[in-house]
Each structure stands twice: as structure tokens, then as C-alpha cells.
Coordinates of C-alpha atoms and ligand atoms in Angstrom, one line a residue:
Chain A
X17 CA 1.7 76.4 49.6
X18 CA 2.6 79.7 47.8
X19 CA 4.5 82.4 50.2
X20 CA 5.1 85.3 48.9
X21 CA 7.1 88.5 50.3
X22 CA 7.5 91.8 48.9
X23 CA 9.5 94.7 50.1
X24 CA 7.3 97.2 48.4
X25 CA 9.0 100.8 47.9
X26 CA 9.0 103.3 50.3
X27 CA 8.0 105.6 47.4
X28 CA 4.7 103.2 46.2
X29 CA 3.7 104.1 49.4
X30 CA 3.7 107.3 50.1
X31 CA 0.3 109.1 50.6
X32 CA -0.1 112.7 48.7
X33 CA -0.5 115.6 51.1
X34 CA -4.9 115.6 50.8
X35 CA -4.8 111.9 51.5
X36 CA -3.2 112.8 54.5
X37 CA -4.9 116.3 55.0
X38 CA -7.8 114.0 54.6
X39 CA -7.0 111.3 56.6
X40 CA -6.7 114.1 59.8
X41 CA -10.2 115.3 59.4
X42 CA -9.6 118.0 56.7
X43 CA -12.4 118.2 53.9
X44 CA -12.1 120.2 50.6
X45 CA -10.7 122.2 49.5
X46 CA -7.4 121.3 50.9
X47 CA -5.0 123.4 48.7
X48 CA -2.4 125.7 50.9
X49 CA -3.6 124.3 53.7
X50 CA -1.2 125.4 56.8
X51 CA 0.1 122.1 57.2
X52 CA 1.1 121.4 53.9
X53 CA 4.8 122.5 54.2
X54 CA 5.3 120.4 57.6
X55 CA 3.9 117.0 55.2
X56 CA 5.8 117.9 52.7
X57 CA 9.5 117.8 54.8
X58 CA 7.8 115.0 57.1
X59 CA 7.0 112.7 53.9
X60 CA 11.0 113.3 52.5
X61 CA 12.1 111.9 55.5
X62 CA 10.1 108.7 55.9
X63 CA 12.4 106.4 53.2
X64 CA 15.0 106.6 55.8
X65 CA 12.9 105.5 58.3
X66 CA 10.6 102.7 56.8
X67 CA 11.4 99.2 55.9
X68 CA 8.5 97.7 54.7
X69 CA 7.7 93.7 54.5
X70 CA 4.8 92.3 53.3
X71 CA 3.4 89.3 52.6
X72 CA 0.9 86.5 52.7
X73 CA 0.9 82.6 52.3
X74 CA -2.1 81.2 50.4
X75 CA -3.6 77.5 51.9
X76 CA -3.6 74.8 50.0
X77 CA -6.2 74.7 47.4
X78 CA -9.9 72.9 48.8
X79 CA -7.7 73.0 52.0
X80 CA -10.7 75.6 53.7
X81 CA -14.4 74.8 54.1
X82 CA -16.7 77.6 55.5
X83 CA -19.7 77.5 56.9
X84 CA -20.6 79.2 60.1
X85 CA -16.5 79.2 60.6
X86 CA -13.2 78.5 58.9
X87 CA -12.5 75.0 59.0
X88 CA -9.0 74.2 57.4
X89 CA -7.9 70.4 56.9
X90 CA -11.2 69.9 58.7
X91 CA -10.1 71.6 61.8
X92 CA -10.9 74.8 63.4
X93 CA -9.2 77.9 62.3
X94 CA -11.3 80.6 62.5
X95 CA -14.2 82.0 64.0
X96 CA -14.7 85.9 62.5
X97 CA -18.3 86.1 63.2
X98 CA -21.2 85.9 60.5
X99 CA -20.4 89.6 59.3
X100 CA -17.8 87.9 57.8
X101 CA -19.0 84.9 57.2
X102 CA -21.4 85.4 55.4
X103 CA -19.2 86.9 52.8
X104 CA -16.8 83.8 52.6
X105 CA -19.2 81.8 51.6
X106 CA -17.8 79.2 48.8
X107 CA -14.0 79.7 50.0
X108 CA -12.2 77.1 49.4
X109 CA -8.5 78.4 50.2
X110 CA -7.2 81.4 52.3
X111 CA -4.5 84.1 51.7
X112 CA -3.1 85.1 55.3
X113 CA -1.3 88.3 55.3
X114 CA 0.7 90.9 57.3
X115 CA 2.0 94.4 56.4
X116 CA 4.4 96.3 58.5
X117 CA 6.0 99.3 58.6
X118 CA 9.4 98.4 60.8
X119 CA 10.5 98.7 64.2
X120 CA 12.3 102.0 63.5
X121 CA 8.8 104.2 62.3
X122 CA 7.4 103.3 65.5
X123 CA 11.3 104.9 67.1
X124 CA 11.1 107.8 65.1
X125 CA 7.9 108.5 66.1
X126 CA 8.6 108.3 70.0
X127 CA 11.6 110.6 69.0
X128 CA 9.9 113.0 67.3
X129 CA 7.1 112.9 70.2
X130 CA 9.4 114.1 72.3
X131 CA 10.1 117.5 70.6
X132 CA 7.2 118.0 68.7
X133 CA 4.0 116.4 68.8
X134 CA 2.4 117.7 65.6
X135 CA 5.1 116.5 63.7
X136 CA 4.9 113.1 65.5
X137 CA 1.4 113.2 64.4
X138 CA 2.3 113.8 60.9
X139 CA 4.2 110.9 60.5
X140 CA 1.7 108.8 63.0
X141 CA -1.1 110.0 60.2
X142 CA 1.6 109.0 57.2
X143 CA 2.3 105.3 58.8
X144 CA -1.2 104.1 59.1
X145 CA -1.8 105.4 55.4
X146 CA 1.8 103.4 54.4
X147 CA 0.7 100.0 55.7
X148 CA -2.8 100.6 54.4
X149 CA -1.5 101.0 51.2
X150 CA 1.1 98.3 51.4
X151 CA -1.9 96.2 52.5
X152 CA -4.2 97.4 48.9
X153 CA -0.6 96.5 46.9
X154 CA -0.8 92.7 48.4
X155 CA -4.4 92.4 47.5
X156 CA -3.6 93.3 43.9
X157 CA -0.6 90.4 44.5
X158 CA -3.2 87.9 46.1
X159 CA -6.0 88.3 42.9
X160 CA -3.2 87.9 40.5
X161 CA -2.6 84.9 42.3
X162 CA -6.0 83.9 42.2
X163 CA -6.2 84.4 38.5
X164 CA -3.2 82.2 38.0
X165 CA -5.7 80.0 39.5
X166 CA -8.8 80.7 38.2
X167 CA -10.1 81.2 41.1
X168 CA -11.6 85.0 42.9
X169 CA -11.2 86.8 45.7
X170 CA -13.0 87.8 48.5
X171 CA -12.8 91.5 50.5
X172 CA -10.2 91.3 53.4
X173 CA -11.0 91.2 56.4
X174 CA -9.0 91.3 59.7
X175 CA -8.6 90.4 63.2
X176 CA -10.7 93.4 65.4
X177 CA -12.9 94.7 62.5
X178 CA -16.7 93.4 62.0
X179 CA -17.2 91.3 65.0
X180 CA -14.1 89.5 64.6
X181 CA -12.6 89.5 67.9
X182 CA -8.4 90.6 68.0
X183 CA -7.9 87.8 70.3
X184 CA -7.9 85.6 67.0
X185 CA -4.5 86.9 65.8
X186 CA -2.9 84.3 67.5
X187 CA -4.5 81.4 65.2
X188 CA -3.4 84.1 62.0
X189 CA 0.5 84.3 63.6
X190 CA 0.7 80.8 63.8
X191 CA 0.3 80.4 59.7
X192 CA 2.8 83.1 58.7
X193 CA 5.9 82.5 57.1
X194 CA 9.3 82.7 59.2
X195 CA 10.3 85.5 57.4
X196 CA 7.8 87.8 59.6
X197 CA 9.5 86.1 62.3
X198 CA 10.6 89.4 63.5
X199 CA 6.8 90.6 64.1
X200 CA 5.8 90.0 67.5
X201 CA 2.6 89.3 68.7
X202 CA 2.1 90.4 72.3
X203 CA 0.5 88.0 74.7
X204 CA -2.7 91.4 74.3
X205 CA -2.3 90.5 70.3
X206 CA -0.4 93.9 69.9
X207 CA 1.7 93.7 66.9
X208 CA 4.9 95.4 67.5
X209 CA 6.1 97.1 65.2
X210 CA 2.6 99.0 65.9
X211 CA 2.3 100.5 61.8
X212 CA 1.1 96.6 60.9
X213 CA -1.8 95.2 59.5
X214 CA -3.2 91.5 59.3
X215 CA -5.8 89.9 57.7
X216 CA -7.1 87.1 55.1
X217 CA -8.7 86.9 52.2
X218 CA -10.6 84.1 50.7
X219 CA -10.5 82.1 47.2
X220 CA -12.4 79.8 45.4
X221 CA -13.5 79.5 41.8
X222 CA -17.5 80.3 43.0
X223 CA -16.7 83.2 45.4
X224 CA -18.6 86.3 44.8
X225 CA -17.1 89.3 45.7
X226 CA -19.5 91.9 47.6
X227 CA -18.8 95.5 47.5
X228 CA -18.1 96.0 51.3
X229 CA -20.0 98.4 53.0
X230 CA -21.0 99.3 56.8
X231 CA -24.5 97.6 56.8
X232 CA -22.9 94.4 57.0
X233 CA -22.0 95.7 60.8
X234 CA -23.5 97.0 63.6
X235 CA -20.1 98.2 65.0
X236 CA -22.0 102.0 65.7
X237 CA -18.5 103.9 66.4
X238 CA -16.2 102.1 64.0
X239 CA -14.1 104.8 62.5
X240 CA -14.9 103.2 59.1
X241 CA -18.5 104.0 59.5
X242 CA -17.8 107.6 61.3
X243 CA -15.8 108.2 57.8
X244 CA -18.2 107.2 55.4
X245 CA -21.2 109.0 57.2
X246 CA -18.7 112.2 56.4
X247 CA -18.9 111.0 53.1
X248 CA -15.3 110.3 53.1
Chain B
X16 CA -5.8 144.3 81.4
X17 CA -9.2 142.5 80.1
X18 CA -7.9 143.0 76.7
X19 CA -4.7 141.3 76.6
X20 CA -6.3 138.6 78.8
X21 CA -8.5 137.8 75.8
X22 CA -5.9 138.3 73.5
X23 CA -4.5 135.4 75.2
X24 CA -7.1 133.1 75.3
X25 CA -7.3 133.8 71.7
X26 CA -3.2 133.2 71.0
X27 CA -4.0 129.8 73.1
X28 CA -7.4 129.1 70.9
X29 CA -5.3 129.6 67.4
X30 CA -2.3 128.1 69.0
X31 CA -0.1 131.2 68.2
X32 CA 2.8 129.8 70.8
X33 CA 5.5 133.1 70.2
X34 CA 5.6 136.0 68.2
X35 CA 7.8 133.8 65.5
X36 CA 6.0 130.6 65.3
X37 CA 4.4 129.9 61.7
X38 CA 1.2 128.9 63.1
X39 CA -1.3 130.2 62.3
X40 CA -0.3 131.6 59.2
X41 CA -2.3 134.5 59.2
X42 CA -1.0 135.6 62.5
X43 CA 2.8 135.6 61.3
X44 CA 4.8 137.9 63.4
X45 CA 2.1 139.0 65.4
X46 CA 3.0 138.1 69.1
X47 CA 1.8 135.2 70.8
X48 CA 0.7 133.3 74.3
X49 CA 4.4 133.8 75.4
X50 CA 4.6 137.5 75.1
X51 CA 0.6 138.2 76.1
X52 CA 1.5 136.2 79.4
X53 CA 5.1 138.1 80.2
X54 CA 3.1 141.8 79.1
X55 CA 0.2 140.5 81.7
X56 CA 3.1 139.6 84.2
X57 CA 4.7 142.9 83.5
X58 CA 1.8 144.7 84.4
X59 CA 1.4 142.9 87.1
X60 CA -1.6 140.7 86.6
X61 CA -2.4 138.1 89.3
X62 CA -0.6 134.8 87.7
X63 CA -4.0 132.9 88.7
X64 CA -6.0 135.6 87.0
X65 CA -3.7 134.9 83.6
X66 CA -4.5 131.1 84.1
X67 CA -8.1 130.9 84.6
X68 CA -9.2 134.3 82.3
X69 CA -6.7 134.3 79.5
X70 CA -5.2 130.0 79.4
X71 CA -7.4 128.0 80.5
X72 CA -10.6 130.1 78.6
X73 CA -8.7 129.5 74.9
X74 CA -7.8 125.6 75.5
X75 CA -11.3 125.2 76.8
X76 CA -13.0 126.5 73.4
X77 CA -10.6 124.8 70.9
X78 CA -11.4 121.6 73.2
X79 CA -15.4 122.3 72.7
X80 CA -14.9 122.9 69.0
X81 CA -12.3 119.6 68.6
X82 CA -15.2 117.7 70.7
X83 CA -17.4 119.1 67.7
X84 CA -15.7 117.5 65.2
X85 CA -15.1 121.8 63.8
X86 CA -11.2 121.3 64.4
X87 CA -9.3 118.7 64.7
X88 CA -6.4 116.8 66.1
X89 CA -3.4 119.2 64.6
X90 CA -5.5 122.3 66.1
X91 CA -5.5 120.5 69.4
X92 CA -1.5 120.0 69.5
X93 CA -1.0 123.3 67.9
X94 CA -2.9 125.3 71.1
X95 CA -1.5 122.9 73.6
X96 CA 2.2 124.5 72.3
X97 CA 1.0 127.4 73.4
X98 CA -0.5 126.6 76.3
X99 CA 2.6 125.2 77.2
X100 CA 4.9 128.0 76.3
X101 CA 3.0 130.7 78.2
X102 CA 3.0 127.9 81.2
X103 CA 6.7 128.0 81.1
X104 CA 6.0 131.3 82.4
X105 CA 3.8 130.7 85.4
X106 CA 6.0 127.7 86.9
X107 CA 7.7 130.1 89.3
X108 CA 4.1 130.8 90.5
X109 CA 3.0 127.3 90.6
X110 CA 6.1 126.2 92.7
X111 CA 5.9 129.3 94.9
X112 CA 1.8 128.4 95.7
X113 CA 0.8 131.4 94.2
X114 CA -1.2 129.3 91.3
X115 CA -3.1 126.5 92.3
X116 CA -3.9 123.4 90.2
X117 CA -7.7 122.5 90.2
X118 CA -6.0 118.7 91.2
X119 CA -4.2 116.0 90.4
X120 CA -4.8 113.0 87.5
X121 CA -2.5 110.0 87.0
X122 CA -2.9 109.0 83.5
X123 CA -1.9 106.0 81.5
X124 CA -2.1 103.7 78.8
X125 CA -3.4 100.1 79.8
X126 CA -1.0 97.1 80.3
X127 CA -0.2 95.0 77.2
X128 CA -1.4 98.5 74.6
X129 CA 1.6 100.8 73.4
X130 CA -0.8 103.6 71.7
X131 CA -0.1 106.8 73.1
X132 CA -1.2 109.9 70.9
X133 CA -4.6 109.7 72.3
X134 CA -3.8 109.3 75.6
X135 CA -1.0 112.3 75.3
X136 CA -3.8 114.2 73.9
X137 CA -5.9 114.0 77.0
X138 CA -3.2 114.6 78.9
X139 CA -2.3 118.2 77.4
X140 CA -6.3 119.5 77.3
X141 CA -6.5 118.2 80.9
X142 CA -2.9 120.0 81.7
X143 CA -4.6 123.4 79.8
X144 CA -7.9 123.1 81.7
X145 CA -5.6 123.6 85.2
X146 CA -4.8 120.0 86.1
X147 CA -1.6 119.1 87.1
X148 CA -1.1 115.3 85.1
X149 CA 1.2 112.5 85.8
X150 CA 1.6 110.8 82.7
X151 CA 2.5 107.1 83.6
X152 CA 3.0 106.5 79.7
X153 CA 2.0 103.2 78.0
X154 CA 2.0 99.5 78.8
X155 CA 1.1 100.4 82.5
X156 CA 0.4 97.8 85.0
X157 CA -1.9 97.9 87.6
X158 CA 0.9 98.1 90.4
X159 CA 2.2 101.3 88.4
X160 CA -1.0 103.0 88.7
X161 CA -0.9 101.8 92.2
X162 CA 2.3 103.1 93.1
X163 CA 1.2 106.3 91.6
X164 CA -2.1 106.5 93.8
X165 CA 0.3 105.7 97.0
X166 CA 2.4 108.5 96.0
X167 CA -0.6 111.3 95.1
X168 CA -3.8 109.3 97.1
X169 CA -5.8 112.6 96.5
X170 CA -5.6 111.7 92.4
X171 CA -8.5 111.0 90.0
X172 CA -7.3 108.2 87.6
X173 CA -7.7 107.8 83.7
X174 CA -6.8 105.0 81.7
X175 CA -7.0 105.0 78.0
X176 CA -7.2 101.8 75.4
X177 CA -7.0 101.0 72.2
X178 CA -7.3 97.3 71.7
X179 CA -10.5 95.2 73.3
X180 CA -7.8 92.7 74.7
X181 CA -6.5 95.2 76.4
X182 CA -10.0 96.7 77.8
X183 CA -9.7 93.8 80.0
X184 CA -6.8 94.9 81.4
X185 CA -8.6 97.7 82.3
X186 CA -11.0 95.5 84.4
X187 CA -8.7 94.3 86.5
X188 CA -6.7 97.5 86.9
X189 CA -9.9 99.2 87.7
X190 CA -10.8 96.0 90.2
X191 CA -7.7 96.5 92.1
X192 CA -7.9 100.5 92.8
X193 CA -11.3 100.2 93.7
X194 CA -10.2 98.0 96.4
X195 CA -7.3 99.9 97.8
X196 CA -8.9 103.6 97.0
X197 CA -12.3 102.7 97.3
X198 CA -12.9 106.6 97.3
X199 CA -10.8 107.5 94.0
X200 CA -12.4 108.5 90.5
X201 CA -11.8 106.0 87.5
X202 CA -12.4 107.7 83.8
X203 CA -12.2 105.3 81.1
X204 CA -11.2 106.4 76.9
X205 CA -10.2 105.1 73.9
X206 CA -12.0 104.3 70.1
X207 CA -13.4 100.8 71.4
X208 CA -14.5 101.8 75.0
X209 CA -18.3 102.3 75.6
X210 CA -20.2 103.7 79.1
X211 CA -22.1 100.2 79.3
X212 CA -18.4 99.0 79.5
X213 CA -17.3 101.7 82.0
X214 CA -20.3 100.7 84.1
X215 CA -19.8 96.8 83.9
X216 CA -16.7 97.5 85.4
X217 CA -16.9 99.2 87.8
X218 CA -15.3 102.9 86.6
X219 CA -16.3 106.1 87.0
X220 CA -16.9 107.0 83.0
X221 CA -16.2 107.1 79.8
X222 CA -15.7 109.8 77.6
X223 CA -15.4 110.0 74.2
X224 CA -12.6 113.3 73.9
X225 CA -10.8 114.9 75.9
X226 CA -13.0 118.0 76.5
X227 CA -16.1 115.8 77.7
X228 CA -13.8 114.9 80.5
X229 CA -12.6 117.6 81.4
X230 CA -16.0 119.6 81.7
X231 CA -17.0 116.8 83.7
X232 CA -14.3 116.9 86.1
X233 CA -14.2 120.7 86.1
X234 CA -18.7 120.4 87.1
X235 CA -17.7 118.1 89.9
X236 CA -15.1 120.2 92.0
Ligands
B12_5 C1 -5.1 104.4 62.6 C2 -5.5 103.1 63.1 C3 -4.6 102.0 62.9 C4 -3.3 102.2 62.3 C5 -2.2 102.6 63.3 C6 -2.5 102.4 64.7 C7 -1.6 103.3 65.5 N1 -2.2 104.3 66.2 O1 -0.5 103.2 65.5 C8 -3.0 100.8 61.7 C9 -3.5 100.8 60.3 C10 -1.6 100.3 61.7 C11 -3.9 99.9 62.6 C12 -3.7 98.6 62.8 C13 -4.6 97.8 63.5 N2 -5.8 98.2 64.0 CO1 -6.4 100.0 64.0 N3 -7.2 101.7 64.1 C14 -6.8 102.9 63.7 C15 -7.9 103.9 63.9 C16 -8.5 104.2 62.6 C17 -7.4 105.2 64.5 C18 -6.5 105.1 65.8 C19 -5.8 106.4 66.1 O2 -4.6 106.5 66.0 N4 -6.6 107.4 66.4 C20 -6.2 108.7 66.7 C21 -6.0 108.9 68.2 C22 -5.6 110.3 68.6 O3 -7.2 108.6 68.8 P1 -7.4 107.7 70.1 O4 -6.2 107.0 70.4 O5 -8.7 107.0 70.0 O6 -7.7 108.8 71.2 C23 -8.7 109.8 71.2 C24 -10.0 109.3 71.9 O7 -10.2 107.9 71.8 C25 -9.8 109.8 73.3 N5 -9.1 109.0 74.3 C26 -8.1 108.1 74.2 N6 -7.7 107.7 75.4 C27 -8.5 108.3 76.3 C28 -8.5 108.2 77.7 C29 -9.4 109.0 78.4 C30 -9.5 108.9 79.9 C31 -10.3 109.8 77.7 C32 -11.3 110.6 78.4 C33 -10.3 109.9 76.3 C34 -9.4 109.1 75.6 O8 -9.1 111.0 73.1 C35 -8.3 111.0 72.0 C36 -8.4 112.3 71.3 O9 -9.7 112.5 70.9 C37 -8.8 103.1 64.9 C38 -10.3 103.5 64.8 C39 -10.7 104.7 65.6 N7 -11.8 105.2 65.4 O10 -10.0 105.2 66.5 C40 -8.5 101.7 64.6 C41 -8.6 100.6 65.6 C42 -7.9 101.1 66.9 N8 -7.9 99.5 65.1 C43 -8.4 98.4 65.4 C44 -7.8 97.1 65.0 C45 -8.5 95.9 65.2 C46 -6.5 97.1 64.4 C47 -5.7 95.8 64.1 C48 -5.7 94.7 65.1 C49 -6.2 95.2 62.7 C50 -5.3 94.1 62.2 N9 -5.8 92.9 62.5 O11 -4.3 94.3 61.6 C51 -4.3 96.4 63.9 C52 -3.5 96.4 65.1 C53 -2.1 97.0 65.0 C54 -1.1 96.5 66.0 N10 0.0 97.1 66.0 O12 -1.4 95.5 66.7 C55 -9.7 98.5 66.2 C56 -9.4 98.1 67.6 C57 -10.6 97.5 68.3 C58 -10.5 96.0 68.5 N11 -11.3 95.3 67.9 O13 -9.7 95.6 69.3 C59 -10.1 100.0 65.9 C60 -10.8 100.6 67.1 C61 -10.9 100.0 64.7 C62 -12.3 99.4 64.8 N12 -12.5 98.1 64.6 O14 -13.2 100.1 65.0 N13 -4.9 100.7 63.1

């Protein structure tokens, strides 16, 4: 089984101001914008608050089958709904990974809350970019990987998004590697630290990858879909 | 005096807090909610006049045009600071009776969730529409909201969530109110709640933002 972590840079991570501007609501043009000095100070503190892990562990190859669920060494592992399903069609091994921040972003930002909220909301805006990011970086690791093996990729997909109810993190906790041992998973499938992100992807040699877009759900107020309607 | 009342509301609205806060830019230097409430005091302005026509008029339009989707979340927090510094203010007139609150909320993030921006949002428009809120904070239980309901029994209740696991919490916090305050309101918020959920269990609402709340609440004193 190949487990892989990464302790991607604080500094690969880091969004530029209209990514974040963006991120708030904002739309073009976005240049002076008020809030631009308050990122700018906000984003040269965050190195010394951030330590960020991330990783994934990849099944053994023809270890998965999928048909209307994830089967893996013939037993049940997951059941994400056919949203997903249908797009993990062919899958014959799974990447599981996790993304987080560290305990002390979620610290700072109860710190900062305390004295001023906009600035909390700043950094609030900046951590959910970070792990989003750290989570594209691993993707990038996981299809390298898959190259290696001449397999593809699918999208990723996580617990909570497109029918695929949260409750399943527990099943996705159980397969990480000890080194995310410090990422807890509250009995309500809370991740603490909060700035984390979970997920899988599939692989097999026959796998298409589908460009993802909202018409594969019918989630109606999924900030995804709010987003894109904005043309975001 | 109608002047500087509006000037107020409009400090509040653009979330000009004191005559040296950078926000908004183009207002540098100009003075702000802090020294339009002290002038109004000054001149002897009735403290609940200052409240309801100068606050409470700018926090209601930035809420409206937040609930728009015209400004958003930073604009919110930014008039809020104001709000809060011309408050500052008006506490000796809220202690001494001369101000009263439109009522009490306990508020509170749901048992087993830790996400607390949202709720704290709701908690400062609600606090600038004249509500005097008791934040419980996050991860609360159903005997905190309890205790809180013993301690102010004349209290609407809001709840907020961001996880669907923990909407069920919700449930059962809702479930046990409802049974020893048969009488109290329950509003429900957060990005995965829904009315139909609201209704299956038995609250009061739901409500997407802040401001729909609050007009609510203010249309049914
Ligand atoms: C940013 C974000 C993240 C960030 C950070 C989260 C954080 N805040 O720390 C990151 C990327 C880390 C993340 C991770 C995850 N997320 Co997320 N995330 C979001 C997102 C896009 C925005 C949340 C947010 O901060 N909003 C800003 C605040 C201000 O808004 P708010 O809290 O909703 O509050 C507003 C209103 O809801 C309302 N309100 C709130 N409470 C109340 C109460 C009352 C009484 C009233 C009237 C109004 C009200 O007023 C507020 C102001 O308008 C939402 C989608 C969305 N549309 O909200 C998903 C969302 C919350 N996430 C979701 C999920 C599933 C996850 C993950 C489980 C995914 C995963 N498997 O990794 C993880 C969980 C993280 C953890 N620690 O366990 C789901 C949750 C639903 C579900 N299925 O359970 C959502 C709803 C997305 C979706 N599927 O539509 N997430």
C-alpha cells in the first residue's frame, strides 16, 4: 500500500489577495479594494501559524470494485450515493486523503475573534482557501501516482458533498495512516483541527475522468452551485 | 437633531466606528457612530430615540442589502463595529431602564459543531436590530440551552449548524425545550438547514441570514 505525506509549504499555499477578495463575495474589478492592506498583513502572519500535513494512502491495486457502492476486499466500504457513483465507475483502487491546517489556525482564529472579527474573518477566508489548495497539490501527487501506474484518476469527492452523507467519515478515518493520528474525528464527524478536508479519489487503468459540474447534483443550495451560478 | 440621527444611521450603514477608523476609506477622518451618538447625547437626544432612529435604521439596511447578496460578510462585521462602539455609549442608559431592548435571544451553536462565524454573525445583526443576545457559543448541549431558558424563560431561542450530523442534534435539543417551554420560539440557521427541516422538527423557522430573522422577529412583537 503506498502512504504518502507531505508537509506542503506554507508559502505554496497561500491564496493572492482576489482569490480571497473573491472567495468573500467580491467580483471584478478587485484592485485597491479597502481590504486589501488588512489581507496583505493577515497573509504575512499565517507561516507562523500553519502547520500543514497532508496526505493520502492508495488501496491495493484491484483491491476496490464499484458498482452501486465501494466494495474493497469484497466488503463494504462505502456508500457515496449514485452522484458519485456513477462517476467511479471502472475503479479499481482508491486514494483516501486528508488535508489539514493545524490545531493552532483554528487558536489563532478564536484569538483574533476576540479583538477583531474582520480580521478573524480574514484569516477564516485564508484557511479554507489553504486546505483547498493543499487538497489540489495532493491530487497532482495522487495522478502522478497513478501514472507510475498506468492507471487515471477520477474527480475527488468527499464525505458531505453530492449526496454523500458526513456520517461516512468514520469508514474514511479508519484507512488513514497513523501519522494523521493527531486528527480527530468527533463522535458528529467534526474534524478538529476544523481547516481540514477529506476525501478519495479513484484509479483504474479504464477510468474516465468527467469534468465535474453541478448537474450531477440536485443539492439546490450547495455553495458550489450558488458560486458557479455567479459565474465564479 | 434629524440630521445627525441620519448621519448616524449612515456611519452604522458604512460602518464608520470613530472619527480615526480606516473604514471606509473614503470617509477618513470624517467622524463616526461614536461621536454622532455623544453630539446626539450632548444635545440631549432621548437615548431610545438614538437607538431606534439613528442605530438600529443603519444596521437594518446593510442587513437588507447583505440579505441581497449587494454586500457582504466584511460589510456586515465592519457596521456591527460601529454599532457596537456607539452602544458603548448608551449602556448607562440601558442599565438605568431608560433604553429598552425589544427582548431577549439565547443563541448557540449545536452540540458536537464548533463553527462559529455564522452564528456570531447573527448574533451582532440581532444585537444592532435592539435585542439583547446571550451567546452560549459552540458545542452547546441541550441542558445549556436549558439552563439558559431557566435563567431568561421570557427568551426566543436560535440555534445554528453547520454539519447534517449535527442537525440532528438540533432535533433533540429542539424536542427537549419544546417540552419544558412549550411556549418559547425556536429559529433554526446554518448552510445545510432547510424550512421542511425546521418544520419536521418541530421549530419555529428557518432562516437563511441574519436579517430574514430579524425582520421576522421584529413583525411579530
Ligand atoms: C468554507 C467551508 C469549509 C472550510 C472551512 C470550514 C470552516 N468554517 O471552518 C473547509 C474547506 C475546511 C471545509 C471543510 C469541510 N466541509 Co465545508 N464548507 C464551507 C462552506 C463553503 C462555507 C462555510 C462558511 O464558513 N460560511 C461562512 C459563514 C459565515 O456562513 P454560515 O456559517 O453558513 O452562516 C451564515 C448563514 O448560514 C446564517 N446562519 C448561520 N447560523 C445561523 C443561525 C440562525 C438562527 C440564523 C437565522 C442564521 C444562521 O447566517 C450566517 C451569515 O449569513 C460551506 C458551504 C456553505 N454554503 O456555507 C461548506 C459546508 C459547510 N461544508 C461541508 C462539508 C461536508 C465539509 C467537510 C465535511 C468535507 C470533508 N469531507 O472534508 C469538511 C468538514 C471540516 C471539518 N472540520 O470537519 C457541507 C456541510 C453539509 C453536510 N453535508 O454536512 C457544506 C454545507 C457544503 C455543502 N455540501 O453544501 N468547509
Amino acid at each position: 500500500m503506498i502512504n504518502k505525506t507531505f508537509r506542503f509549504s506554507t508559502e505554496s499555499l497561500l491564496p493572492d489577495i482576489s482569490l480571497i477578495l473573491i472567495e468573500m463575495g467580491y467580483s471584478i474589478p478587485l484592485a485597491d479594494h479597502y481590504l486589501s492592506d488588512l489581507i496583505n498583513d493577515t497573509l504575512q502572519q499565517v507561516r507562523k501559524h500553519t502547520r500543514v500535513q497532508a496526505g493520502f494512502i492508495m488501496l491495493p491495486k484491484d483491491s476496490i470494485k464499484t458498482q452501486s457502492n465501494i466494495l474493497f476486499e469484497n466488503r463494504l466500504l462505502f456508500e457515496p450515493g449514485s452522484i458519485i457513483m456513477s462517476q467511479l465507475q471502472n475503479v479499481t483502487s482508491l486514494a483516501v486523503f486528508l488535508a489539514t491546517l493545524g490545531s493552532d489556525f483554528d487558536l489563532w482564529i478564536k484569538f483574533v475573534q476576540q479583538i477583531d472579527m474582520l480580521q478573524a474573518f480574514v484569516i477564516d477566508t485564508i484557511g479554507s482557501l489553504m486546505v483547498e489548495k493543499a487538497v489540489d497539490l495532493l491530487e497532482e501527487q495522487i495522478s502522478m501516482q497513478a501514472m507510475i501506474r498506468a492507471e487515471k484518476c477520477t474527480n475527488r469527492f468527499s464525505p458531505g458533498y453530492c449526496q454523500w452523507l458526513v456520517d461516512e467519515q468514520h469508514q474514511l478515518f479508519h484507512l488513514l495512516p497513523a501519522d494523521f493520528d493527531w486528527v480527530k474525528l468527533q463522535p458528529s464527524c467534526l474534524m478538529t483541527p476544523l481547516k481540514s478536508i477529506s476525501g478519495i479519489i479513484g484509479l483504474g487503468k479504464n477510468v474516465i475522468k468527467i469534468p465535474y459540474h453541478c448537474a450531477f447534483c440536485d443539492n439546490k443550495s450547495c455553495y458550489r452551485r450558488l458560486k458557479n451560478r455567479k459565474g465564479q | 437633531m434629524e440630521r445627525l440621527l441620519f448621519d448616524l444611521s449612515i456611519a452604522i450603514e458604512r460602518g464608520k466606528e470613530n472619527e480615526t477608523s480606516p473604514y471606509p476609506p473614503d470617509l477618513k477622518g470624517k467622524p463616526g457612530a461614536y461621536e454622532f451618538t455623544s453630539r446626539l447625547l450632548e444635545m440631549n437626544c432621548p437615548p431610545d430615540t438614538i437607538l431606534k432612529q439613528g442605530m438600529m435604521p443603519g444596521m437594518d439596511r446593510i442587513g437588507k442589502k447583505f440579505a441581497d447578496g449587494i454586500v457582504f460578510i466584511p460589510e456586515i462585521l465592519i457596521a456591527a463595529k460601529a454599532m457596537k462602539a456607539a452602544m458603548t455609549l448608551l449602556k448607562p442608559y440601558f442599565d438605568n431602564g431608560a433604553v429598552l431592548r425589544k427582548g431577549k435571544v439565547i443563541i448557540g451553536t449545536v452540540a458536537g459543531d464548533l463553527h462559529d462565524i455564522g452564528k456570531n454573525i447573527v448574533c451582532m445583526v440581532l444585537e444592532g436590530a435592539g435585542w439583547e443576545v446571550f451567546d452560549l457559543g459552540v458545542d452547546v448541549t441541550k441542558e445549556k440551552f436549558l439552563a439558559s431558558l431557566n435563567e431568561h424563560p421570557e427568551s426566543i431561542i436560535c440555534m445554528s449548524a453547520l454539519l447534517t450530523t449535527t442537525m440532528r442534534e438540533m432535533e433533540k435539543s429542539v424536542t427537549t425545550i419544546k417540552q419544558a417551554f412549550p411556549q418559547t420560539k425556536i429559529y433554526l440557521g446554518g448552510a445545510p438547514l432547510t424550512s421542511d427541516f425546521a418544520d419536521k422538527i418541530g421549530a419555529d423557522g428557518y432562516f437563511p441570514d441574519p436579517h430574514s430573522l430579524s425582520k421576522h422577529l421584529t413583525g411579530n412583537l
